[in-house]
């Protein structure tokens, strides 16, 4: 964080029209996820207003902003944990207005959580198999009476789960209890579980929270690897600027529920509004003491 | 031993559960052949089977699904009443006793499962303690409905009545009249000695087969995912209501089959036998068995059913024993007693690392 602040202060602050970059880029672009004038009110409080975002296929985008800016609210709206008060969410050009959380997941949005939410009493492999739930289509009777379909799909699920786990180097932990894993492994398992649902866009809510620098570097490699292997888009919320500036191709900065800047990482780094949101207004020179 | 070592922990526990039941059956059969069973214990065999099934079916709701249900005896009474009505009314049609018993149990299970779905639809929308409160109420409602039902049979067929002010005579039964359910007096004229211990044993095996296979399948994983983290489960595409209803209905259906088995052992059964105390009793089995442990619930069910009967001289204090045990268990789970006991039991079974040490 401290390096990053230094970098910002060194660079010359060139004011940029905050909204001019992305819309141009968005024009005519194929998108996986698009939001139009998305907004939500909690009682009298407007938590998010006029949120427009477009994420292209195989694009890694970042959603940043100070605490309480409404970043996680965006994720909760995208996954329909909250119903939006205004606006539309288009997933692969299809409106998700009428869908609930489960249907949105089937339609192709997978997410992880800011505070890890694993099925902690179950084994690592079972956690991934639960992510594969909608890909192993045998019914309840097949399961109870152990019909041939059970053995076939369970074998497939096992193989797929191990394959996914080995991408993140977790195949040797398959039988351990998910809750007993070290913190970093739990975060990775959450990503594996989300990937198991076969998404077209992966939402990562602070994937590097609580990780040390070497773990974060590994995570960055993993995120890029995931994007390249699965050809999916990634939208991530993160406070770790090394990660954000390192792998994100597009950034969107939120403050008080409003987009204050959009653009490439280098543009965002120099944006005075962003710097103001993070560091506060610069004091006038004469008053500095 | 190598085979056992390679199995996963769930497979091991399932194997142990089946082995426990089969072993128990063999021991009882040997005892009864050699005359080692007292008369009072013999009378207990089938009720114990019924309580075992109740315990494993409630383990599915409380331990696997994670919702506290306090109305399980209600489903048992649905099974008891519908099963016995089917058993008696089919007497003329199906002379074969074994087949009739199976049909009666299936009827009991289906009716209880249906009621389970009906109750589950509103109840499973609630969370936490509210589920316990509402299931408790539903259990009492079901019990009270059965105290108002009158069923009789004559040559023309079955006659049903509800809330008859002057009793079963209002049904105006014709020739060959036979009262089956007489309001508050409950089930009457249940054919005696129609079930055997072996039938109870087979029913336990069937219930275990259904529940253990359900738990270790796609649906079971979904149910456990909902228990561990509902929000995460939804986010990976698991429909909450569907899987909760499945678990609740299966649990209710097995309780229904247990109810039929239970009722067939007696000549009369009243609805008030299936009150909330019975539900709590089953919950005690489950809690004592360790919530997620099927074999634990089975052992608890056997112990807590046989113990009060063999301590007949303390009969009035039976519930006191339950109370003390519950307090001890609650105390134990937060202290070392349970861990010490568990470690003791673990030390009885060889584990991989122990074998390596040897």
PDB file of C-alpha atoms in Angstrom, chain B residues 37-267:
ATOM      1  CA  UNK B  37     -34.598 -62.584  26.698  1.00  0.00           C
ATOM      2  CA  UNK B  38     -36.931 -61.614  29.497  1.00  0.00           C
ATOM      3  CA  UNK B  39     -40.603 -61.233  28.715  1.00  0.00           C
ATOM      4  CA  UNK B  40     -40.541 -57.483  29.125  1.00  0.00           C
ATOM      5  CA  UNK B  41     -37.567 -57.159  26.787  1.00  0.00           C
ATOM      6  CA  UNK B  42     -39.335 -59.221  24.144  1.00  0.00           C
ATOM      7  CA  UNK B  43     -42.241 -56.825  24.258  1.00  0.00           C
ATOM      8  CA  UNK B  44     -39.818 -53.978  23.729  1.00  0.00           C
ATOM      9  CA  UNK B  45     -38.167 -55.304  20.567  1.00  0.00           C
ATOM     10  CA  UNK B  46     -40.571 -53.777  18.046  1.00  0.00           C
ATOM     11  CA  UNK B  47     -40.990 -50.423  19.804  1.00  0.00           C
ATOM     12  CA  UNK B  48     -37.198 -50.194  19.922  1.00  0.00           C
ATOM     13  CA  UNK B  49     -37.099 -50.811  16.157  1.00  0.00           C
ATOM     14  CA  UNK B  50     -39.653 -48.028  15.675  1.00  0.00           C
ATOM     15  CA  UNK B  51     -37.686 -45.615  17.872  1.00  0.00           C
ATOM     16  CA  UNK B  52     -34.478 -46.459  16.029  1.00  0.00           C
ATOM     17  CA  UNK B  53     -36.136 -45.520  12.740  1.00  0.00           C
ATOM     18  CA  UNK B  54     -37.487 -42.342  14.344  1.00  0.00           C
ATOM     19  CA  UNK B  55     -34.007 -41.492  15.576  1.00  0.00           C
ATOM     20  CA  UNK B  56     -32.302 -41.944  12.215  1.00  0.00           C
ATOM     21  CA  UNK B  57     -35.053 -40.079  10.380  1.00  0.00           C
ATOM     22  CA  UNK B  58     -34.814 -37.138  12.784  1.00  0.00           C
ATOM     23  CA  UNK B  59     -31.024 -37.214  12.422  1.00  0.00           C
ATOM     24  CA  UNK B  60     -31.629 -36.420   8.770  1.00  0.00           C
ATOM     25  CA  UNK B  61     -33.646 -33.311   9.690  1.00  0.00           C
ATOM     26  CA  UNK B  62     -31.639 -32.091  12.667  1.00  0.00           C
ATOM     27  CA  UNK B  63     -28.130 -33.301  11.930  1.00  0.00           C
ATOM     28  CA  UNK B  64     -27.903 -33.322   8.163  1.00  0.00           C
ATOM     29  CA  UNK B  65     -30.328 -30.541   7.232  1.00  0.00           C
ATOM     30  CA  UNK B  66     -29.597 -28.576  10.404  1.00  0.00           C
ATOM     31  CA  UNK B  67     -33.140 -27.560  11.269  1.00  0.00           C
ATOM     32  CA  UNK B  68     -34.576 -28.335  14.678  1.00  0.00           C
ATOM     33  CA  UNK B  69     -37.865 -30.182  14.277  1.00  0.00           C
ATOM     34  CA  UNK B  70     -39.948 -30.728  17.396  1.00  0.00           C
ATOM     35  CA  UNK B  71     -42.996 -32.231  15.717  1.00  0.00           C
ATOM     36  CA  UNK B  72     -41.606 -35.512  14.555  1.00  0.00           C
ATOM     37  CA  UNK B  73     -44.045 -37.586  16.585  1.00  0.00           C
ATOM     38  CA  UNK B  74     -46.816 -35.923  14.574  1.00  0.00           C
ATOM     39  CA  UNK B  75     -45.561 -37.640  11.429  1.00  0.00           C
ATOM     40  CA  UNK B  76     -45.296 -40.855  13.386  1.00  0.00           C
ATOM     41  CA  UNK B  77     -48.971 -40.598  14.299  1.00  0.00           C
ATOM     42  CA  UNK B  78     -49.933 -39.945  10.667  1.00  0.00           C
ATOM     43  CA  UNK B  79     -48.084 -43.135   9.748  1.00  0.00           C
ATOM     44  CA  UNK B  80     -49.643 -45.072  12.608  1.00  0.00           C
ATOM     45  CA  UNK B  81     -53.219 -44.086  11.799  1.00  0.00           C
ATOM     46  CA  UNK B  82     -53.080 -44.305   8.007  1.00  0.00           C
ATOM     47  CA  UNK B  83     -51.030 -47.496   8.077  1.00  0.00           C
ATOM     48  CA  UNK B  84     -53.363 -49.274  10.475  1.00  0.00           C
ATOM     49  CA  UNK B  85     -56.450 -48.128   8.557  1.00  0.00           C
ATOM     50  CA  UNK B  86     -54.888 -49.602   5.406  1.00  0.00           C
ATOM     51  CA  UNK B  87     -53.917 -52.774   7.259  1.00  0.00           C
ATOM     52  CA  UNK B  88     -57.431 -53.411   8.553  1.00  0.00           C
ATOM     53  CA  UNK B  89     -59.372 -52.307   5.514  1.00  0.00           C
ATOM     54  CA  UNK B  90     -57.329 -54.537   3.211  1.00  0.00           C
ATOM     55  CA  UNK B  91     -57.848 -57.587   5.420  1.00  0.00           C
ATOM     56  CA  UNK B  92     -60.425 -59.094   3.096  1.00  0.00           C
ATOM     57  CA  UNK B  93     -58.670 -58.143  -0.141  1.00  0.00           C
ATOM     58  CA  UNK B  94     -55.149 -59.279   0.673  1.00  0.00           C
ATOM     59  CA  UNK B  95     -55.073 -62.353   2.888  1.00  0.00           C
ATOM     60  CA  UNK B  96     -51.266 -62.558   2.824  1.00  0.00           C
ATOM     61  CA  UNK B  97     -50.124 -60.961   6.099  1.00  0.00           C
ATOM     62  CA  UNK B  98     -46.587 -60.079   5.038  1.00  0.00           C
ATOM     63  CA  UNK B  99     -47.722 -58.265   1.915  1.00  0.00           C
ATOM     64  CA  UNK B 100     -50.424 -56.436   3.882  1.00  0.00           C
ATOM     65  CA  UNK B 101     -47.872 -55.259   6.413  1.00  0.00           C
ATOM     66  CA  UNK B 102     -45.639 -53.956   3.631  1.00  0.00           C
ATOM     67  CA  UNK B 103     -48.563 -52.137   2.006  1.00  0.00           C
ATOM     68  CA  UNK B 104     -49.583 -50.710   5.383  1.00  0.00           C
ATOM     69  CA  UNK B 105     -46.074 -49.390   5.983  1.00  0.00           C
ATOM     70  CA  UNK B 106     -45.875 -47.924   2.500  1.00  0.00           C
ATOM     71  CA  UNK B 107     -49.257 -46.247   3.055  1.00  0.00           C
ATOM     72  CA  UNK B 108     -48.057 -44.887   6.377  1.00  0.00           C
ATOM     73  CA  UNK B 109     -44.842 -43.632   4.806  1.00  0.00           C
ATOM     74  CA  UNK B 110     -46.594 -42.027   1.822  1.00  0.00           C
ATOM     75  CA  UNK B 111     -49.250 -40.305   3.949  1.00  0.00           C
ATOM     76  CA  UNK B 112     -46.655 -39.025   6.420  1.00  0.00           C
ATOM     77  CA  UNK B 113     -44.423 -37.914   3.555  1.00  0.00           C
ATOM     78  CA  UNK B 114     -47.347 -36.023   2.038  1.00  0.00           C
ATOM     79  CA  UNK B 115     -48.131 -34.339   5.346  1.00  0.00           C
ATOM     80  CA  UNK B 116     -44.408 -33.620   5.629  1.00  0.00           C
ATOM     81  CA  UNK B 117     -44.498 -31.743   2.338  1.00  0.00           C
ATOM     82  CA  UNK B 118     -47.644 -29.842   3.396  1.00  0.00           C
ATOM     83  CA  UNK B 119     -46.093 -28.847   6.720  1.00  0.00           C
ATOM     84  CA  UNK B 120     -42.701 -28.245   5.167  1.00  0.00           C
ATOM     85  CA  UNK B 121     -43.861 -25.702   2.611  1.00  0.00           C
ATOM     86  CA  UNK B 122     -44.653 -23.007   5.189  1.00  0.00           C
ATOM     87  CA  UNK B 123     -42.257 -24.185   7.914  1.00  0.00           C
ATOM     88  CA  UNK B 124     -39.069 -24.393   5.869  1.00  0.00           C
ATOM     89  CA  UNK B 125     -39.343 -20.754   4.901  1.00  0.00           C
ATOM     90  CA  UNK B 126     -38.509 -19.965   8.496  1.00  0.00           C
ATOM     91  CA  UNK B 127     -35.076 -20.129  10.021  1.00  0.00           C
ATOM     92  CA  UNK B 128     -33.486 -21.269  13.236  1.00  0.00           C
ATOM     93  CA  UNK B 129     -35.567 -21.403  16.395  1.00  0.00           C
ATOM     94  CA  UNK B 130     -38.762 -20.451  14.605  1.00  0.00           C
ATOM     95  CA  UNK B 131     -38.721 -23.796  12.793  1.00  0.00           C
ATOM     96  CA  UNK B 132     -38.605 -25.555  16.166  1.00  0.00           C
ATOM     97  CA  UNK B 133     -41.555 -23.532  17.464  1.00  0.00           C
ATOM     98  CA  UNK B 134     -43.722 -24.033  14.380  1.00  0.00           C
ATOM     99  CA  UNK B 135     -42.977 -27.749  14.015  1.00  0.00           C
ATOM    100  CA  UNK B 136     -43.853 -28.171  17.679  1.00  0.00           C
ATOM    101  CA  UNK B 137     -47.196 -26.523  16.973  1.00  0.00           C
ATOM    102  CA  UNK B 138     -47.794 -28.608  13.847  1.00  0.00           C
ATOM    103  CA  UNK B 139     -47.046 -31.796  15.779  1.00  0.00           C
ATOM    104  CA  UNK B 140     -49.706 -30.850  18.316  1.00  0.00           C
ATOM    105  CA  UNK B 141     -52.153 -29.883  15.558  1.00  0.00           C
ATOM    106  CA  UNK B 142     -51.753 -33.263  13.883  1.00  0.00           C
ATOM    107  CA  UNK B 143     -52.244 -35.018  17.210  1.00  0.00           C
ATOM    108  CA  UNK B 144     -55.396 -33.035  17.940  1.00  0.00           C
ATOM    109  CA  UNK B 145     -56.819 -33.680  14.483  1.00  0.00           C
ATOM    110  CA  UNK B 146     -56.458 -37.406  15.066  1.00  0.00           C
ATOM    111  CA  UNK B 147     -58.391 -37.196  18.323  1.00  0.00           C
ATOM    112  CA  UNK B 148     -61.380 -35.923  16.293  1.00  0.00           C
ATOM    113  CA  UNK B 149     -61.307 -38.531  13.541  1.00  0.00           C
ATOM    114  CA  UNK B 150     -63.688 -41.464  13.429  1.00  0.00           C
ATOM    115  CA  UNK B 151     -63.197 -44.324  11.010  1.00  0.00           C
ATOM    116  CA  UNK B 152     -65.315 -47.428  10.819  1.00  0.00           C
ATOM    117  CA  UNK B 153     -65.671 -50.262   8.380  1.00  0.00           C
ATOM    118  CA  UNK B 154     -68.603 -52.393   7.376  1.00  0.00           C
ATOM    119  CA  UNK B 155     -69.363 -54.618   4.423  1.00  0.00           C
ATOM    120  CA  UNK B 156     -69.932 -51.550   2.265  1.00  0.00           C
ATOM    121  CA  UNK B 157     -66.460 -50.207   2.879  1.00  0.00           C
ATOM    122  CA  UNK B 158     -64.761 -47.507   4.941  1.00  0.00           C
ATOM    123  CA  UNK B 159     -66.687 -44.679   6.644  1.00  0.00           C
ATOM    124  CA  UNK B 160     -65.017 -41.496   7.788  1.00  0.00           C
ATOM    125  CA  UNK B 161     -66.276 -38.944  10.255  1.00  0.00           C
ATOM    126  CA  UNK B 162     -64.841 -35.821  11.814  1.00  0.00           C
ATOM    127  CA  UNK B 163     -65.799 -34.228  15.149  1.00  0.00           C
ATOM    128  CA  UNK B 164     -68.811 -36.441  15.767  1.00  0.00           C
ATOM    129  CA  UNK B 165     -70.658 -35.308  18.874  1.00  0.00           C
ATOM    130  CA  UNK B 166     -72.022 -38.713  19.836  1.00  0.00           C
ATOM    131  CA  UNK B 167     -69.068 -40.812  18.873  1.00  0.00           C
ATOM    132  CA  UNK B 168     -68.577 -43.518  16.337  1.00  0.00           C
ATOM    133  CA  UNK B 169     -72.274 -44.545  16.340  1.00  0.00           C
ATOM    134  CA  UNK B 170     -72.940 -41.514  14.161  1.00  0.00           C
ATOM    135  CA  UNK B 171     -71.174 -43.264  11.288  1.00  0.00           C
ATOM    136  CA  UNK B 172     -74.237 -45.580  11.022  1.00  0.00           C
ATOM    137  CA  UNK B 173     -72.157 -48.611  10.256  1.00  0.00           C
ATOM    138  CA  UNK B 174     -74.057 -51.426   8.604  1.00  0.00           C
ATOM    139  CA  UNK B 175     -73.528 -55.136   8.680  1.00  0.00           C
ATOM    140  CA  UNK B 176     -70.082 -56.417   9.651  1.00  0.00           C
ATOM    141  CA  UNK B 177     -69.367 -53.175  11.494  1.00  0.00           C
ATOM    142  CA  UNK B 178     -65.885 -52.687  12.887  1.00  0.00           C
ATOM    143  CA  UNK B 179     -64.589 -49.545  14.516  1.00  0.00           C
ATOM    144  CA  UNK B 180     -61.044 -48.684  13.476  1.00  0.00           C
ATOM    145  CA  UNK B 181     -60.516 -45.185  14.822  1.00  0.00           C
ATOM    146  CA  UNK B 182     -62.754 -43.963  17.600  1.00  0.00           C
ATOM    147  CA  UNK B 183     -61.857 -40.335  18.149  1.00  0.00           C
ATOM    148  CA  UNK B 184     -60.060 -39.750  21.441  1.00  0.00           C
ATOM    149  CA  UNK B 185     -59.920 -43.487  22.081  1.00  0.00           C
ATOM    150  CA  UNK B 186     -57.672 -43.825  19.068  1.00  0.00           C
ATOM    151  CA  UNK B 187     -56.989 -46.910  17.036  1.00  0.00           C
ATOM    152  CA  UNK B 188     -58.996 -49.932  18.148  1.00  0.00           C
ATOM    153  CA  UNK B 189     -58.921 -53.598  17.282  1.00  0.00           C
ATOM    154  CA  UNK B 190     -55.456 -53.640  15.785  1.00  0.00           C
ATOM    155  CA  UNK B 191     -54.768 -57.232  14.737  1.00  0.00           C
ATOM    156  CA  UNK B 192     -52.463 -58.630  17.356  1.00  0.00           C
ATOM    157  CA  UNK B 193     -48.965 -59.953  16.898  1.00  0.00           C
ATOM    158  CA  UNK B 194     -48.940 -59.247  13.204  1.00  0.00           C
ATOM    159  CA  UNK B 195     -45.401 -57.881  13.034  1.00  0.00           C
ATOM    160  CA  UNK B 196     -42.300 -59.717  14.031  1.00  0.00           C
ATOM    161  CA  UNK B 197     -38.922 -58.466  15.149  1.00  0.00           C
ATOM    162  CA  UNK B 198     -37.486 -59.517  11.786  1.00  0.00           C
ATOM    163  CA  UNK B 199     -39.896 -57.180   9.982  1.00  0.00           C
ATOM    164  CA  UNK B 200     -38.745 -54.345  12.210  1.00  0.00           C
ATOM    165  CA  UNK B 201     -35.149 -55.255  11.462  1.00  0.00           C
ATOM    166  CA  UNK B 202     -35.797 -55.208   7.701  1.00  0.00           C
ATOM    167  CA  UNK B 203     -37.557 -51.852   8.013  1.00  0.00           C
ATOM    168  CA  UNK B 204     -34.558 -50.417   9.874  1.00  0.00           C
ATOM    169  CA  UNK B 205     -32.247 -51.672   7.135  1.00  0.00           C
ATOM    170  CA  UNK B 206     -34.497 -50.156   4.464  1.00  0.00           C
ATOM    171  CA  UNK B 207     -34.609 -46.824   6.316  1.00  0.00           C
ATOM    172  CA  UNK B 208     -30.837 -46.822   6.746  1.00  0.00           C
ATOM    173  CA  UNK B 209     -30.350 -47.719   3.097  1.00  0.00           C
ATOM    174  CA  UNK B 210     -32.558 -44.827   1.970  1.00  0.00           C
ATOM    175  CA  UNK B 211     -31.071 -42.250   4.336  1.00  0.00           C
ATOM    176  CA  UNK B 212     -27.393 -43.171   4.013  1.00  0.00           C
ATOM    177  CA  UNK B 213     -27.644 -43.348   0.212  1.00  0.00           C
ATOM    178  CA  UNK B 214     -29.505 -40.055   0.125  1.00  0.00           C
ATOM    179  CA  UNK B 215     -26.900 -38.372   2.308  1.00  0.00           C
ATOM    180  CA  UNK B 216     -24.022 -39.685   0.209  1.00  0.00           C
ATOM    181  CA  UNK B 217     -25.438 -38.529  -3.102  1.00  0.00           C
ATOM    182  CA  UNK B 218     -25.834 -35.288  -4.980  1.00  0.00           C
ATOM    183  CA  UNK B 219     -29.002 -34.400  -3.076  1.00  0.00           C
ATOM    184  CA  UNK B 220     -27.386 -35.163   0.277  1.00  0.00           C
ATOM    185  CA  UNK B 221     -24.422 -32.944  -0.498  1.00  0.00           C
ATOM    186  CA  UNK B 222     -26.820 -30.168  -1.451  1.00  0.00           C
ATOM    187  CA  UNK B 223     -28.702 -30.590   1.839  1.00  0.00           C
ATOM    188  CA  UNK B 224     -25.487 -30.470   3.867  1.00  0.00           C
ATOM    189  CA  UNK B 225     -24.338 -27.448   1.871  1.00  0.00           C
ATOM    190  CA  UNK B 226     -27.536 -25.641   2.894  1.00  0.00           C
ATOM    191  CA  UNK B 227     -26.848 -26.553   6.505  1.00  0.00           C
ATOM    192  CA  UNK B 228     -23.247 -25.335   6.445  1.00  0.00           C
ATOM    193  CA  UNK B 229     -23.799 -22.119   4.539  1.00  0.00           C
ATOM    194  CA  UNK B 230     -27.104 -21.242   3.004  1.00  0.00           C
ATOM    195  CA  UNK B 231     -25.898 -18.133   1.161  1.00  0.00           C
ATOM    196  CA  UNK B 232     -22.927 -19.914  -0.387  1.00  0.00           C
ATOM    197  CA  UNK B 233     -25.120 -22.859  -1.354  1.00  0.00           C
ATOM    198  CA  UNK B 234     -27.503 -20.560  -3.170  1.00  0.00           C
ATOM    199  CA  UNK B 235     -24.600 -18.854  -4.891  1.00  0.00           C
ATOM    200  CA  UNK B 236     -23.457 -22.154  -6.410  1.00  0.00           C
ATOM    201  CA  UNK B 237     -26.945 -22.853  -7.695  1.00  0.00           C
ATOM    202  CA  UNK B 238     -28.608 -25.039  -5.086  1.00  0.00           C
ATOM    203  CA  UNK B 239     -32.337 -24.363  -4.722  1.00  0.00           C
ATOM    204  CA  UNK B 240     -32.988 -24.003  -0.989  1.00  0.00           C
ATOM    205  CA  UNK B 241     -36.666 -24.865  -0.734  1.00  0.00           C
ATOM    206  CA  UNK B 242     -36.478 -27.902  -3.004  1.00  0.00           C
ATOM    207  CA  UNK B 243     -33.745 -29.687  -1.104  1.00  0.00           C
ATOM    208  CA  UNK B 244     -35.070 -28.747   2.322  1.00  0.00           C
ATOM    209  CA  UNK B 245     -38.465 -30.135   1.307  1.00  0.00           C
ATOM    210  CA  UNK B 246     -36.898 -33.344   0.015  1.00  0.00           C
ATOM    211  CA  UNK B 247     -35.031 -33.907   3.266  1.00  0.00           C
ATOM    212  CA  UNK B 248     -38.062 -33.012   5.372  1.00  0.00           C
ATOM    213  CA  UNK B 249     -40.418 -35.241   3.350  1.00  0.00           C
ATOM    214  CA  UNK B 250     -38.073 -38.232   3.400  1.00  0.00           C
ATOM    215  CA  UNK B 251     -37.612 -37.767   7.121  1.00  0.00           C
ATOM    216  CA  UNK B 252     -41.390 -37.525   7.652  1.00  0.00           C
ATOM    217  CA  UNK B 253     -42.065 -40.560   5.445  1.00  0.00           C
ATOM    218  CA  UNK B 254     -39.667 -42.736   7.428  1.00  0.00           C
ATOM    219  CA  UNK B 255     -41.221 -41.477  10.665  1.00  0.00           C
ATOM    220  CA  UNK B 256     -44.563 -42.559   9.185  1.00  0.00           C
ATOM    221  CA  UNK B 257     -43.293 -46.058   8.479  1.00  0.00           C
ATOM    222  CA  UNK B 258     -41.935 -46.194  12.024  1.00  0.00           C
ATOM    223  CA  UNK B 259     -45.352 -45.116  13.301  1.00  0.00           C
ATOM    224  CA  UNK B 260     -47.063 -47.942  11.429  1.00  0.00           C
ATOM    225  CA  UNK B 261     -44.572 -50.435  12.835  1.00  0.00           C
ATOM    226  CA  UNK B 262     -45.057 -49.020  16.324  1.00  0.00           C
ATOM    227  CA  UNK B 263     -48.853 -49.176  16.171  1.00  0.00           C
ATOM    228  CA  UNK B 264     -48.946 -52.707  14.803  1.00  0.00           C
ATOM    229  CA  UNK B 265     -47.287 -53.908  17.988  1.00  0.00           C
ATOM    230  CA  UNK B 266     -50.211 -52.853  20.166  1.00  0.00           C
ATOM    231  CA  UNK B 267     -53.909 -53.598  20.177  1.00  0.00           C
TER     232      UNK B 267
END
